[in-house]
Amino acid sequence: MLGRIASFVLALAVTATSSIAQEREFLGYGWLLTNDLIGDGKDRWRTGSIATSRVWGRGWDGSLPGTFGDIIEFRFGGEIIAPRDLDDSGPGDRPYAGAMSWGLHTHVQRGATSISTGADLVAIGPMTGLDDFQSWLHDLVGIPGPSASVRAAQIANQWQPRAVIEIGRDIDLGPGGRLRPFVEGRAGDETLLRAGFDFTFGGFGSGDLLVRDWVTGQRFRAVGGQEPGVSFVAGADVAKVFDSVYLPSNRGFQTTDMRSRVRAGLHWQGEKSAMFYGLTWLGEEFAGQSEGQLVGSVTLSIRF
């Protein structure tokens, strides 16, 4: 049954993107890989994820259109969430979870305000195969993967919808500097309200379509990126969390009332290549989590 549902979701995504491609031109692609191995070096909690975006539209002139649906973004991503110890989660530690998501989003500009909104379908549990993938990857490098007991206690198979909206406004701070306060609402696998800001010093983001990674809040480029140079980015946000399927209350878990993130990174843009490395501090997410964690994010783009 789950296999038939997965096949239907994939077929629907292919049909939707094929229809989009017929009406619009392909504008760009972006991705961001996040892992705590390139952060604090530990294998725990929000341990690894990848976010990808493919964008279609009726041309790109460096600014967002004013009509919903003119820009269509197809998102695909995956994430592994783990307890502190992959061998034994221990009492009170969060359960293992694997999640994969597919979604369609759109971006518009209304005056000085930009709006990004859309919906995803999230597959959660062992049906994603992410526990098998992590075990294979750990075996490959010779370190222990998730134990049988950790895998047995993971979040069960389920499908969750996710709706997302973000509203922000760029403020010019003078030569090279921009500040972007934003608010975000999410409902579905995790339900929360978030407020924060992004700061950029340099050309990154100017004339680009940027997409926000849901784990770290780091933004990556999906369209644009022709001006060589180095840019520094930073940001922070705080969220009021109402519910999370990854921390089920019926299993005794309690989410922290507020969830914080602080991030920084460097973007380098060359003539034909671009690179990014960033660090994000993620605050505690559940009662019993002893401390926050530091994760690293990377992306690389090479044009031939």
mmCIF file of C-alpha atoms in Angstrom:
data_model
loop_
_atom_site.group_PDB
_atom_site.id
_atom_site.type_symbol
_atom_site.label_atom_id
_atom_site.label_comp_id
_atom_site.label_asym_id
_atom_site.label_seq_id
_atom_site.Cartn_x
_atom_site.Cartn_y
_atom_site.Cartn_z
ATOM 1 C CA MET A 1 0.000 0.000 0.000
ATOM 2 C CA LEU A 2 2.764 2.431 0.989
ATOM 3 C CA GLY A 3 4.637 1.570 -2.188
ATOM 4 C CA ARG A 4 1.580 2.400 -4.297
ATOM 5 C CA ILE A 5 1.154 5.717 -2.454
ATOM 6 C CA ALA A 6 4.815 6.594 -2.996
ATOM 7 C CA SER A 7 4.526 5.750 -6.693
ATOM 8 C CA PHE A 8 1.436 7.941 -6.942
ATOM 9 C CA VAL A 9 3.210 10.870 -5.254
ATOM 10 C CA LEU A 10 6.192 10.568 -7.574
ATOM 11 C CA ALA A 11 3.942 10.301 -10.638
ATOM 12 C CA LEU A 12 2.016 13.376 -9.496
ATOM 13 C CA ALA A 13 5.254 15.326 -9.046
ATOM 14 C CA VAL A 14 6.487 14.298 -12.504
ATOM 15 C CA THR A 15 3.134 15.268 -14.066
ATOM 16 C CA ALA A 16 3.106 18.637 -12.278
ATOM 17 C CA THR A 17 6.671 19.492 -13.234
ATOM 18 C CA SER A 18 6.073 18.391 -16.847
ATOM 19 C CA SER A 19 3.070 20.725 -17.028
ATOM 20 C CA ILE A 20 5.126 23.537 -15.522
ATOM 21 C CA ALA A 21 7.929 22.947 -18.023
ATOM 22 C CA GLN A 22 5.482 23.214 -20.927
ATOM 23 C CA GLU A 23 4.211 26.623 -19.786
ATOM 24 C CA ARG A 24 7.440 28.057 -18.404
ATOM 25 C CA GLU A 25 11.186 27.850 -18.934
ATOM 26 C CA PHE A 26 13.612 26.263 -16.518
ATOM 27 C CA LEU A 27 15.325 29.044 -14.573
ATOM 28 C CA GLY A 28 17.657 27.328 -12.162
ATOM 29 C CA TYR A 29 18.565 24.727 -9.584
ATOM 30 C CA GLY A 30 20.056 24.881 -6.107
ATOM 31 C CA TRP A 31 20.866 22.602 -3.197
ATOM 32 C CA LEU A 32 22.245 22.686 0.328
ATOM 33 C CA LEU A 33 23.764 19.787 2.275
ATOM 34 C CA THR A 34 23.794 19.989 6.069
ATOM 35 C CA ASN A 35 25.550 17.654 8.512
ATOM 36 C CA ASP A 36 26.825 17.862 12.056
ATOM 37 C CA LEU A 37 30.011 16.052 10.982
ATOM 38 C CA ILE A 38 31.113 19.339 9.349
ATOM 39 C CA GLY A 39 29.818 21.280 12.343
ATOM 40 C CA ASP A 40 30.578 20.067 15.852
ATOM 41 C CA GLY A 41 31.691 16.649 14.555
ATOM 42 C CA LYS A 42 29.042 14.718 16.481
ATOM 43 C CA ASP A 43 26.372 12.389 15.102
ATOM 44 C CA ARG A 44 23.165 13.360 16.895
ATOM 45 C CA TRP A 45 19.789 15.089 16.839
ATOM 46 C CA ARG A 46 19.449 17.139 13.578
ATOM 47 C CA THR A 47 22.306 15.102 12.197
ATOM 48 C CA GLY A 48 21.935 15.419 8.423
ATOM 49 C CA SER A 49 19.735 16.782 5.653
ATOM 50 C CA ILE A 50 19.691 17.827 2.021
ATOM 51 C CA ALA A 51 17.425 20.444 0.443
ATOM 52 C CA THR A 52 17.058 20.853 -3.331
ATOM 53 C CA SER A 53 15.050 23.290 -5.456
ATOM 54 C CA ARG A 54 14.244 23.446 -9.172
ATOM 55 C CA VAL A 55 12.608 26.612 -10.474
ATOM 56 C CA TRP A 56 10.504 27.364 -13.553
ATOM 57 C CA GLY A 57 9.114 30.721 -14.643
ATOM 58 C CA ARG A 58 8.309 33.099 -17.451
ATOM 59 C CA GLY A 59 11.833 34.488 -17.609
ATOM 60 C CA TRP A 60 14.037 36.051 -14.934
ATOM 61 C CA ASP A 61 15.089 39.709 -14.859
ATOM 62 C CA GLY A 62 16.586 39.744 -11.365
ATOM 63 C CA SER A 63 13.365 40.458 -9.479
ATOM 64 C CA LEU A 64 10.331 38.482 -8.370
ATOM 65 C CA PRO A 65 7.069 38.772 -10.334
ATOM 66 C CA GLY A 66 3.940 40.271 -8.814
ATOM 67 C CA THR A 67 1.639 37.347 -9.583
ATOM 68 C CA PHE A 68 1.336 34.113 -7.613
ATOM 69 C CA GLY A 69 2.212 31.133 -9.773
ATOM 70 C CA ASP A 70 4.433 32.930 -12.300
ATOM 71 C CA ILE A 71 7.420 31.427 -10.470
ATOM 72 C CA ILE A 72 7.066 27.747 -9.526
ATOM 73 C CA GLU A 73 9.616 25.970 -7.347
ATOM 74 C CA PHE A 74 9.691 22.187 -6.962
ATOM 75 C CA ARG A 75 11.318 21.182 -3.673
ATOM 76 C CA PHE A 76 12.688 17.784 -2.768
ATOM 77 C CA GLY A 77 14.510 17.068 0.468
ATOM 78 C CA GLY A 78 15.478 14.466 3.021
ATOM 79 C CA GLU A 79 16.475 14.531 6.662
ATOM 80 C CA ILE A 80 17.720 12.158 9.339
ATOM 81 C CA ILE A 81 17.019 12.976 12.985
ATOM 82 C CA ALA A 82 18.751 10.829 15.594
ATOM 83 C CA PRO A 83 19.167 10.425 19.344
ATOM 84 C CA ARG A 84 22.416 11.470 21.009
ATOM 85 C CA ASP A 85 23.746 7.895 20.866
ATOM 86 C CA LEU A 86 23.020 5.822 17.755
ATOM 87 C CA ASP A 87 23.727 2.661 19.723
ATOM 88 C CA ASP A 88 21.222 3.342 22.497
ATOM 89 C CA SER A 89 18.850 6.308 22.608
ATOM 90 C CA GLY A 90 18.469 6.034 26.387
ATOM 91 C CA PRO A 91 15.544 7.295 28.477
ATOM 92 C CA GLY A 92 14.254 10.735 27.549
ATOM 93 C CA ASP A 93 16.276 11.126 24.342
ATOM 94 C CA ARG A 94 14.477 11.863 21.093
ATOM 95 C CA PRO A 95 13.541 8.988 18.771
ATOM 96 C CA TYR A 96 15.171 8.311 15.423
ATOM 97 C CA ALA A 97 13.294 9.638 12.376
ATOM 98 C CA GLY A 98 13.820 9.637 8.638
ATOM 99 C CA ALA A 99 11.826 12.074 6.493
ATOM 100 C CA MET A 100 11.564 12.834 2.773
ATOM 101 C CA SER A 101 9.473 15.635 1.267
ATOM 102 C CA TRP A 102 8.169 16.786 -2.114
ATOM 103 C CA GLY A 103 6.525 20.157 -2.632
ATOM 104 C CA LEU A 104 5.482 23.010 -4.919
ATOM 105 C CA HIS A 105 6.074 26.632 -3.898
ATOM 106 C CA THR A 106 5.771 30.065 -5.457
ATOM 107 C CA HIS A 107 7.476 33.433 -4.880
ATOM 108 C CA VAL A 108 6.074 36.926 -5.447
ATOM 109 C CA GLN A 109 6.936 40.552 -4.766
ATOM 110 C CA ARG A 110 4.310 42.989 -3.503
ATOM 111 C CA GLY A 111 5.817 46.442 -3.171
ATOM 112 C CA ALA A 112 8.857 46.111 -0.911
ATOM 113 C CA THR A 113 7.585 42.829 0.544
ATOM 114 C CA SER A 114 8.486 39.375 -0.775
ATOM 115 C CA ILE A 115 6.258 36.373 -0.138
ATOM 116 C CA SER A 116 7.145 32.694 -0.467
ATOM 117 C CA THR A 117 4.432 30.105 0.063
ATOM 118 C CA GLY A 118 3.610 26.529 -0.841
ATOM 119 C CA ALA A 119 2.951 23.002 0.379
ATOM 120 C CA ASP A 120 4.861 19.753 0.732
ATOM 121 C CA LEU A 121 4.004 16.127 1.290
ATOM 122 C CA VAL A 122 6.292 14.509 3.868
ATOM 123 C CA ALA A 123 6.972 10.773 4.123
ATOM 124 C CA ILE A 124 8.240 9.744 7.568
ATOM 125 C CA GLY A 125 9.480 6.453 8.969
ATOM 126 C CA PRO A 126 11.345 3.332 7.861
ATOM 127 C CA MET A 127 9.481 3.347 4.522
ATOM 128 C CA THR A 128 11.848 6.157 3.444
ATOM 129 C CA GLY A 129 14.829 3.783 3.696
ATOM 130 C CA LEU A 130 16.924 6.479 5.362
ATOM 131 C CA ASP A 131 17.793 4.246 8.322
ATOM 132 C CA ASP A 132 19.152 1.660 5.862
ATOM 133 C CA PHE A 133 21.029 4.394 4.006
ATOM 134 C CA GLN A 134 22.668 5.689 7.198
ATOM 135 C CA SER A 135 23.624 2.146 8.228
ATOM 136 C CA TRP A 136 25.188 1.546 4.786
ATOM 137 C CA LEU A 137 27.045 4.876 4.898
ATOM 138 C CA HIS A 138 28.408 4.234 8.386
ATOM 139 C CA ASP A 139 29.489 0.715 7.410
ATOM 140 C CA LEU A 140 31.291 2.229 4.424
ATOM 141 C CA VAL A 141 33.430 4.486 6.641
ATOM 142 C CA GLY A 142 33.791 1.916 9.424
ATOM 143 C CA ILE A 143 31.745 3.487 12.212
ATOM 144 C CA PRO A 144 28.661 2.073 13.986
ATOM 145 C CA GLY A 145 25.293 2.960 12.518
ATOM 146 C CA PRO A 146 21.916 3.073 14.264
ATOM 147 C CA SER A 147 21.392 -0.017 16.414
ATOM 148 C CA ALA A 148 18.477 -2.415 16.060
ATOM 149 C CA SER A 149 16.866 -0.977 19.211
ATOM 150 C CA VAL A 150 17.184 2.615 17.965
ATOM 151 C CA ARG A 151 15.682 1.668 14.595
ATOM 152 C CA ALA A 152 12.873 -0.287 16.249
ATOM 153 C CA ALA A 153 11.904 2.775 18.322
ATOM 154 C CA GLN A 154 11.950 5.230 15.400
ATOM 155 C CA ILE A 155 8.974 7.351 14.367
ATOM 156 C CA ALA A 156 6.493 5.055 12.593
ATOM 157 C CA ASN A 157 5.508 5.219 8.926
ATOM 158 C CA GLN A 158 3.174 8.100 8.144
ATOM 159 C CA TRP A 159 2.407 10.782 5.575
ATOM 160 C CA GLN A 160 2.163 14.384 6.735
ATOM 161 C CA PRO A 161 1.182 17.523 4.783
ATOM 162 C CA ARG A 162 3.178 20.696 5.309
ATOM 163 C CA ALA A 163 2.146 24.267 4.510
ATOM 164 C CA VAL A 164 4.716 27.078 4.607
ATOM 165 C CA ILE A 165 4.564 30.845 4.204
ATOM 166 C CA GLU A 166 7.378 33.364 4.641
ATOM 167 C CA ILE A 167 7.080 37.147 4.404
ATOM 168 C CA GLY A 168 10.165 39.356 4.351
ATOM 169 C CA ARG A 169 11.471 42.754 3.329
ATOM 170 C CA ASP A 170 14.980 43.798 2.234
ATOM 171 C CA ILE A 171 16.421 46.932 3.842
ATOM 172 C CA ASP A 172 19.436 48.579 2.190
ATOM 173 C CA LEU A 173 22.097 49.434 4.784
ATOM 174 C CA GLY A 174 24.497 51.168 2.418
ATOM 175 C CA PRO A 175 27.394 49.891 0.283
ATOM 176 C CA GLY A 176 27.232 46.107 0.264
ATOM 177 C CA GLY A 177 24.988 45.685 3.282
ATOM 178 C CA ARG A 178 21.384 44.433 3.422
ATOM 179 C CA LEU A 179 19.112 43.438 6.286
ATOM 180 C CA ARG A 180 16.055 41.254 5.785
ATOM 181 C CA PRO A 181 13.627 40.810 8.675
ATOM 182 C CA PHE A 182 11.127 38.007 8.088
ATOM 183 C CA VAL A 183 8.297 36.046 9.649
ATOM 184 C CA GLU A 184 7.400 32.450 8.841
ATOM 185 C CA GLY A 185 4.532 30.112 9.566
ATOM 186 C CA ARG A 186 4.667 26.322 9.200
ATOM 187 C CA ALA A 187 1.922 23.766 9.765
ATOM 188 C CA GLY A 188 2.027 20.002 9.340
ATOM 189 C CA ASP A 189 4.845 17.739 10.464
ATOM 190 C CA GLU A 190 5.927 20.631 12.670
ATOM 191 C CA THR A 191 3.648 23.554 13.501
ATOM 192 C CA LEU A 192 5.342 26.798 14.508
ATOM 193 C CA LEU A 193 5.550 30.564 14.107
ATOM 194 C CA ARG A 194 9.007 32.063 13.539
ATOM 195 C CA ALA A 195 10.506 35.554 13.385
ATOM 196 C CA GLY A 196 14.064 36.498 12.538
ATOM 197 C CA PHE A 197 16.460 38.325 10.235
ATOM 198 C CA ASP A 198 19.118 37.745 7.593
ATOM 199 C CA PHE A 199 22.129 40.012 7.100
ATOM 200 C CA THR A 200 24.226 40.060 3.928
ATOM 201 C CA PHE A 201 27.427 41.925 3.194
ATOM 202 C CA GLY A 202 28.340 41.512 -0.467
ATOM 203 C CA GLY A 203 26.603 40.746 -3.735
ATOM 204 C CA PHE A 204 25.024 37.414 -2.781
ATOM 205 C CA GLY A 205 21.243 37.557 -3.138
ATOM 206 C CA SER A 206 21.172 40.696 -5.253
ATOM 207 C CA GLY A 207 19.200 39.728 -8.356
ATOM 208 C CA ASP A 208 18.947 36.128 -7.132
ATOM 209 C CA LEU A 209 16.069 33.910 -6.079
ATOM 210 C CA LEU A 210 17.011 32.531 -2.668
ATOM 211 C CA VAL A 211 15.399 29.551 -0.945
ATOM 212 C CA ARG A 212 15.501 28.913 2.809
ATOM 213 C CA ASP A 213 16.663 25.574 4.201
ATOM 214 C CA TRP A 214 14.103 24.365 6.746
ATOM 215 C CA VAL A 215 16.642 22.889 9.200
ATOM 216 C CA THR A 216 19.196 25.697 9.540
ATOM 217 C CA GLY A 217 17.487 28.752 8.054
ATOM 218 C CA GLN A 218 20.486 29.229 5.742
ATOM 219 C CA ARG A 219 19.424 30.553 2.334
ATOM 220 C CA PHE A 220 20.816 29.130 -0.884
ATOM 221 C CA ARG A 221 20.622 30.359 -4.475
ATOM 222 C CA ALA A 222 18.220 28.665 -6.890
ATOM 223 C CA VAL A 223 18.254 31.290 -9.687
ATOM 224 C CA GLY A 224 20.864 33.917 -10.584
ATOM 225 C CA GLY A 225 24.474 34.163 -9.487
ATOM 226 C CA GLN A 226 26.579 35.790 -12.199
ATOM 227 C CA GLU A 227 28.491 38.473 -10.291
ATOM 228 C CA PRO A 228 31.906 37.259 -8.977
ATOM 229 C CA GLY A 229 32.844 38.085 -5.413
ATOM 230 C CA VAL A 230 32.768 37.026 -1.765
ATOM 231 C CA SER A 231 29.795 37.635 0.528
ATOM 232 C CA PHE A 232 29.326 37.200 4.258
ATOM 233 C CA VAL A 233 25.912 36.175 5.542
ATOM 234 C CA ALA A 234 24.522 35.890 9.051
ATOM 235 C CA GLY A 235 21.151 35.560 10.677
ATOM 236 C CA ALA A 236 19.120 34.436 13.639
ATOM 237 C CA ASP A 237 15.539 33.538 14.428
ATOM 238 C CA VAL A 238 13.317 32.258 17.186
ATOM 239 C CA ALA A 239 10.208 30.092 16.858
ATOM 240 C CA LYS A 240 7.195 29.340 18.993
ATOM 241 C CA VAL A 241 6.617 25.611 18.555
ATOM 242 C CA PHE A 242 3.109 24.216 18.896
ATOM 243 C CA ASP A 243 3.548 20.614 17.769
ATOM 244 C CA SER A 244 6.044 18.197 16.199
ATOM 245 C CA VAL A 245 5.421 14.665 14.924
ATOM 246 C CA TYR A 246 9.126 14.006 15.560
ATOM 247 C CA LEU A 247 8.566 14.546 19.293
ATOM 248 C CA PRO A 248 5.195 12.844 19.899
ATOM 249 C CA SER A 249 3.480 13.847 23.117
ATOM 250 C CA ASN A 250 1.825 10.424 23.382
ATOM 251 C CA ARG A 251 5.303 8.988 23.919
ATOM 252 C CA GLY A 252 6.033 11.478 26.671
ATOM 253 C CA PHE A 253 8.059 14.026 24.701
ATOM 254 C CA GLN A 254 7.677 17.739 25.318
ATOM 255 C CA THR A 255 8.909 20.331 22.837
ATOM 256 C CA THR A 256 10.732 23.375 24.139
ATOM 257 C CA ASP A 257 8.479 26.417 24.202
ATOM 258 C CA MET A 258 10.886 28.427 22.029
ATOM 259 C CA ARG A 259 13.373 27.195 19.429
ATOM 260 C CA SER A 260 16.375 29.346 18.434
ATOM 261 C CA ARG A 261 18.842 29.331 15.536
ATOM 262 C CA VAL A 262 21.963 31.472 14.914
ATOM 263 C CA ARG A 263 23.882 31.164 11.632
ATOM 264 C CA ALA A 264 26.748 32.600 9.584
ATOM 265 C CA GLY A 265 28.567 31.686 6.396
ATOM 266 C CA LEU A 266 30.655 32.706 3.380
ATOM 267 C CA HIS A 267 29.628 32.608 -0.272
ATOM 268 C CA TRP A 268 32.249 32.691 -3.020
ATOM 269 C CA GLN A 269 31.189 33.318 -6.620
ATOM 270 C CA GLY A 270 33.665 32.869 -9.449
ATOM 271 C CA GLU A 271 33.291 33.157 -13.200
ATOM 272 C CA LYS A 272 31.950 29.622 -13.572
ATOM 273 C CA SER A 273 31.836 28.215 -10.044
ATOM 274 C CA ALA A 274 30.346 29.052 -6.664
ATOM 275 C CA MET A 275 30.856 27.688 -3.151
ATOM 276 C CA PHE A 276 29.269 28.160 0.248
ATOM 277 C CA TYR A 277 30.124 27.009 3.766
ATOM 278 C CA GLY A 278 28.115 27.993 6.793
ATOM 279 C CA LEU A 279 27.674 27.112 10.458
ATOM 280 C CA THR A 280 24.396 27.122 12.372
ATOM 281 C CA TRP A 281 23.811 26.785 16.083
ATOM 282 C CA LEU A 282 20.535 25.014 16.788
ATOM 283 C CA GLY A 283 19.078 25.483 20.249
ATOM 284 C CA GLU A 284 17.395 22.819 22.347
ATOM 285 C CA GLU A 285 14.227 21.360 20.799
ATOM 286 C CA PHE A 286 12.855 19.130 23.557
ATOM 287 C CA ALA A 287 12.775 18.842 27.329
ATOM 288 C CA GLY A 288 15.739 16.715 28.325
ATOM 289 C CA GLN A 289 18.034 17.888 25.533
ATOM 290 C CA SER A 290 21.123 18.888 27.454
ATOM 291 C CA GLU A 291 22.540 21.439 25.004
ATOM 292 C CA GLY A 292 22.303 22.879 21.524
ATOM 293 C CA GLN A 293 24.297 21.639 18.559
ATOM 294 C CA LEU A 294 26.423 23.072 15.759
ATOM 295 C CA VAL A 295 25.837 21.893 12.189
ATOM 296 C CA GLY A 296 27.673 22.763 8.992
ATOM 297 C CA SER A 297 26.183 23.433 5.559
ATOM 298 C CA VAL A 298 27.820 23.345 2.121
ATOM 299 C CA THR A 299 26.929 23.828 -1.508
ATOM 300 C CA LEU A 300 28.969 23.799 -4.712
ATOM 301 C CA SER A 301 28.069 24.897 -8.212
ATOM 302 C CA ILE A 302 30.259 24.382 -11.290
ATOM 303 C CA ARG A 303 29.265 25.523 -14.794
ATOM 304 C CA PHE A 304 31.166 24.078 -17.763
#
